[in-house]
PDB file of C-alpha atoms in Angstrom:
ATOM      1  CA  UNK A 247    -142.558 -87.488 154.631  1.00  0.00           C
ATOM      2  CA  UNK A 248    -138.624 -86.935 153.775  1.00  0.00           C
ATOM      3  CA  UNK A 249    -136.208 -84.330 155.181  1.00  0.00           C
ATOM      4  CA  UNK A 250    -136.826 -81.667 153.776  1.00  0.00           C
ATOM      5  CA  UNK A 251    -140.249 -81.483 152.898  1.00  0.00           C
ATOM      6  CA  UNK A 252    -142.540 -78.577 154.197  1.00  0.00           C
ATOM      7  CA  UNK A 253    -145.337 -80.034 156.957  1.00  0.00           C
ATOM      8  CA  UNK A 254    -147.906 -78.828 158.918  1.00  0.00           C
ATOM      9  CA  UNK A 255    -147.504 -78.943 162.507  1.00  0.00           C
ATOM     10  CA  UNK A 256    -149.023 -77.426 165.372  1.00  0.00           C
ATOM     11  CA  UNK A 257    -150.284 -74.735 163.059  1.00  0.00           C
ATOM     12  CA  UNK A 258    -147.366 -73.993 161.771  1.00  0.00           C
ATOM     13  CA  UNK A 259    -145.181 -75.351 158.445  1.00  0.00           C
ATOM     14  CA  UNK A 260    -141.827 -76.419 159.212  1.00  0.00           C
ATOM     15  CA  UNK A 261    -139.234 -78.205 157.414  1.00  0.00           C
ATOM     16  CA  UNK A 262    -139.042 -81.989 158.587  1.00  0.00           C
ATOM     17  CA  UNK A 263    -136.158 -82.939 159.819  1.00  0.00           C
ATOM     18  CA  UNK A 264    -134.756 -86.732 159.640  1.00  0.00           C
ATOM     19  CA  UNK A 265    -134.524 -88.566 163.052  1.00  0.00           C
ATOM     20  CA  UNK A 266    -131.307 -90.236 162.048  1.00  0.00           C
ATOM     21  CA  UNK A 267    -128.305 -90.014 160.387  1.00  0.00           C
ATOM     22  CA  UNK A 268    -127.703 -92.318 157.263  1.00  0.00           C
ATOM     23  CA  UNK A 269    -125.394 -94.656 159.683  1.00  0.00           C
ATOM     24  CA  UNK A 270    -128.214 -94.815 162.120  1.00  0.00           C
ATOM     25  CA  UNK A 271    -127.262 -92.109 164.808  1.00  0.00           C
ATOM     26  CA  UNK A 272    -130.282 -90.959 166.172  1.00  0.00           C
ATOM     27  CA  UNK A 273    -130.206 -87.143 165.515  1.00  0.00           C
ATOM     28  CA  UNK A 274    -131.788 -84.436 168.225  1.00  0.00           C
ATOM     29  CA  UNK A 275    -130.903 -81.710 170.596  1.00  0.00           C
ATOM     30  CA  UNK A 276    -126.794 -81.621 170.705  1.00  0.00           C
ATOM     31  CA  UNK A 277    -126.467 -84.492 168.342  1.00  0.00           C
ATOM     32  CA  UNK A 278    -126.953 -82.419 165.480  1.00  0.00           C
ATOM     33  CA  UNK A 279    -125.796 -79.266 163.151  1.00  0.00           C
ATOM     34  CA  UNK A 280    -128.327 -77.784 161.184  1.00  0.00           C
ATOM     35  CA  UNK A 281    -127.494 -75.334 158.040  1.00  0.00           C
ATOM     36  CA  UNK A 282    -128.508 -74.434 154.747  1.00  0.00           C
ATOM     37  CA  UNK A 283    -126.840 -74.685 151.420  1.00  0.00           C
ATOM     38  CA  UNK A 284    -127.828 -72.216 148.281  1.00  0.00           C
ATOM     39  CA  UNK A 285    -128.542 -74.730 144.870  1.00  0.00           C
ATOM     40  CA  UNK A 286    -127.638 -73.380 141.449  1.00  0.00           C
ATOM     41  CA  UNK A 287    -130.115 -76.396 140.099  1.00  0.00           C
ATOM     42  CA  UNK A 288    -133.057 -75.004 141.171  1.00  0.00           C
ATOM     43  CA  UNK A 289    -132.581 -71.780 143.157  1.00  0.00           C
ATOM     44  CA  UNK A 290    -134.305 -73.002 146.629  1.00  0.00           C
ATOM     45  CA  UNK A 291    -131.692 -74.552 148.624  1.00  0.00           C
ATOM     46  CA  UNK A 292    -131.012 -77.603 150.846  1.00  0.00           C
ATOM     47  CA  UNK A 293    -131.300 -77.839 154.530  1.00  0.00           C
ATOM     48  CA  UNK A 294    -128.222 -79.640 155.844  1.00  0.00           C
ATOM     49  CA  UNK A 295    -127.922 -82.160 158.790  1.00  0.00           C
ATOM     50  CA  UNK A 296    -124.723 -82.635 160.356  1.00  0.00           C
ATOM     51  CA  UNK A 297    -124.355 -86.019 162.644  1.00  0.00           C
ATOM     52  CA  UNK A 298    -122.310 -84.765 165.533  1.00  0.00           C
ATOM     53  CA  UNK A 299    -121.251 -88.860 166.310  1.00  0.00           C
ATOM     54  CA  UNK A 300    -119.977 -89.445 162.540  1.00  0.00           C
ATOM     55  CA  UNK A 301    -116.344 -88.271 161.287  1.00  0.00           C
ATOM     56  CA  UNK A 302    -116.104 -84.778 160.158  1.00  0.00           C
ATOM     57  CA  UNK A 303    -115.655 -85.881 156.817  1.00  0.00           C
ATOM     58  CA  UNK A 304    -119.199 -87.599 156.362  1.00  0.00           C
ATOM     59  CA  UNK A 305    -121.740 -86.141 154.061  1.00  0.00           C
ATOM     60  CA  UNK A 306    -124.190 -84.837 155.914  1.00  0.00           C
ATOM     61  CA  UNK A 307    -127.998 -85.380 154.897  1.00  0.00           C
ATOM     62  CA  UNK A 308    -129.600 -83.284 152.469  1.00  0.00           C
ATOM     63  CA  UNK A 309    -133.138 -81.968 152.767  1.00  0.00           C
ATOM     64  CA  UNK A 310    -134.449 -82.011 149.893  1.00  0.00           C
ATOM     65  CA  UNK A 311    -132.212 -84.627 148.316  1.00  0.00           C
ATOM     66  CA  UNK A 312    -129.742 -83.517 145.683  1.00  0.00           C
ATOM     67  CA  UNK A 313    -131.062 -84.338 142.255  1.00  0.00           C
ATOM     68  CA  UNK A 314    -129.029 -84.813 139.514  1.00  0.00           C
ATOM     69  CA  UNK A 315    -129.504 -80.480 138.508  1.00  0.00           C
ATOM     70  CA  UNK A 316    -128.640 -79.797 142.089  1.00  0.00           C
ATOM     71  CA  UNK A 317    -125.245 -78.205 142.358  1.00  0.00           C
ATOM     72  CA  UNK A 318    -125.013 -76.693 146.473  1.00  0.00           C
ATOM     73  CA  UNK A 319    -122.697 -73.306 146.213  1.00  0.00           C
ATOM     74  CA  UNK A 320    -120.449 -72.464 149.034  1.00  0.00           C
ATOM     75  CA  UNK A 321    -119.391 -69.879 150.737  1.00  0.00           C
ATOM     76  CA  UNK A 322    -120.697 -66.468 152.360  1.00  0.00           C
ATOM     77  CA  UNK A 323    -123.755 -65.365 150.804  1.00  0.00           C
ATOM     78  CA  UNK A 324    -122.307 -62.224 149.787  1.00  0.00           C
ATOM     79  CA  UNK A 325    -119.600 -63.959 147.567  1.00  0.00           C
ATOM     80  CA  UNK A 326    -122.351 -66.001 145.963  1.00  0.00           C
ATOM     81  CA  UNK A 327    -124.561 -63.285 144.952  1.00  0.00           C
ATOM     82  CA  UNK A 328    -122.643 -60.721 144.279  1.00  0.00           C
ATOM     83  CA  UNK A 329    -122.837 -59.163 140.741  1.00  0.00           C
ATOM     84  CA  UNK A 330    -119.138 -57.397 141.256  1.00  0.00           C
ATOM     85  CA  UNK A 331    -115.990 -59.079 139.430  1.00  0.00           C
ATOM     86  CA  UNK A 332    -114.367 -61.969 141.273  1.00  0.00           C
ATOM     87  CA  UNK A 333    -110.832 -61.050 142.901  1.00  0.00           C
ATOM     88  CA  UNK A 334    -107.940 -62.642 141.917  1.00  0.00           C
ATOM     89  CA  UNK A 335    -106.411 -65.255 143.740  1.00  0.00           C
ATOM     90  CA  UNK A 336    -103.543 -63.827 145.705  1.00  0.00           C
ATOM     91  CA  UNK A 337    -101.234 -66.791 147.321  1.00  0.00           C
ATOM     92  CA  UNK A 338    -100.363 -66.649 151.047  1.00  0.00           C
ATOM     93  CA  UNK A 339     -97.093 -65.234 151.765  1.00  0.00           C
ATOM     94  CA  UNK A 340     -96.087 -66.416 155.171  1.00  0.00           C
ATOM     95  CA  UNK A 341     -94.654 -63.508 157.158  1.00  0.00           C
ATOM     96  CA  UNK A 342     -90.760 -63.202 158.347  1.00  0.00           C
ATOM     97  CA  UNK A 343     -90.398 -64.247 161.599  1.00  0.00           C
ATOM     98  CA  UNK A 344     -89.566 -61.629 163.947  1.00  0.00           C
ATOM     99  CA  UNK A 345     -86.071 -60.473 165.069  1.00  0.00           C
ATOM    100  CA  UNK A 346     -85.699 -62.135 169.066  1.00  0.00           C
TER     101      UNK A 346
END
């Protein structure tokens, strides 16, 4: 079995989760972020693994795998599905400082 892959357990299907991270972490209960990612390849998604012991900027582990089709989309999911016009980007103005 890989991450990712639906198994039977206990009666139940679950998603299997990987017991460590690709630098060899062992990944469990506070050692780990779990999320999910939407996929424009194929419409399911990715379960995401974050080691909690690796730098913030290490991929985390995809479940299932990206593929070559897979592209993950971002964001809230009510920016990614909605149907409505994007807004325009509007650049940050930083506010005046107030009068002391």
């Amino acid at each position: 079995m890989a991450p990712g892959d639906l198994v039977r357990r206990y009666g139940k299907w679950i998603t299997e989760a990987p017991t460590h991270c690709p630098r060899g972490h062992p990944l469990g209960p506070g050692a780990v972020l779990v999320g999910h990612v939407a996929c424009k390849g194929h419409g399911i998604g990715h379960m995401l693994w974050f080691c909690r012991t690796c730098p913030p900027e290490e991929a985390p582990t995809y479940g299932p795998p990206l593929g070559e089709h897979c592209t993950a989309i971002w964001g809230p999911a009510s920016k990614r599905i909605s149907s409505a016009a994007p807004e325009p980007e509007r650049p940050y103005v930083m506010p005046e400082p107030p009068d002391l």
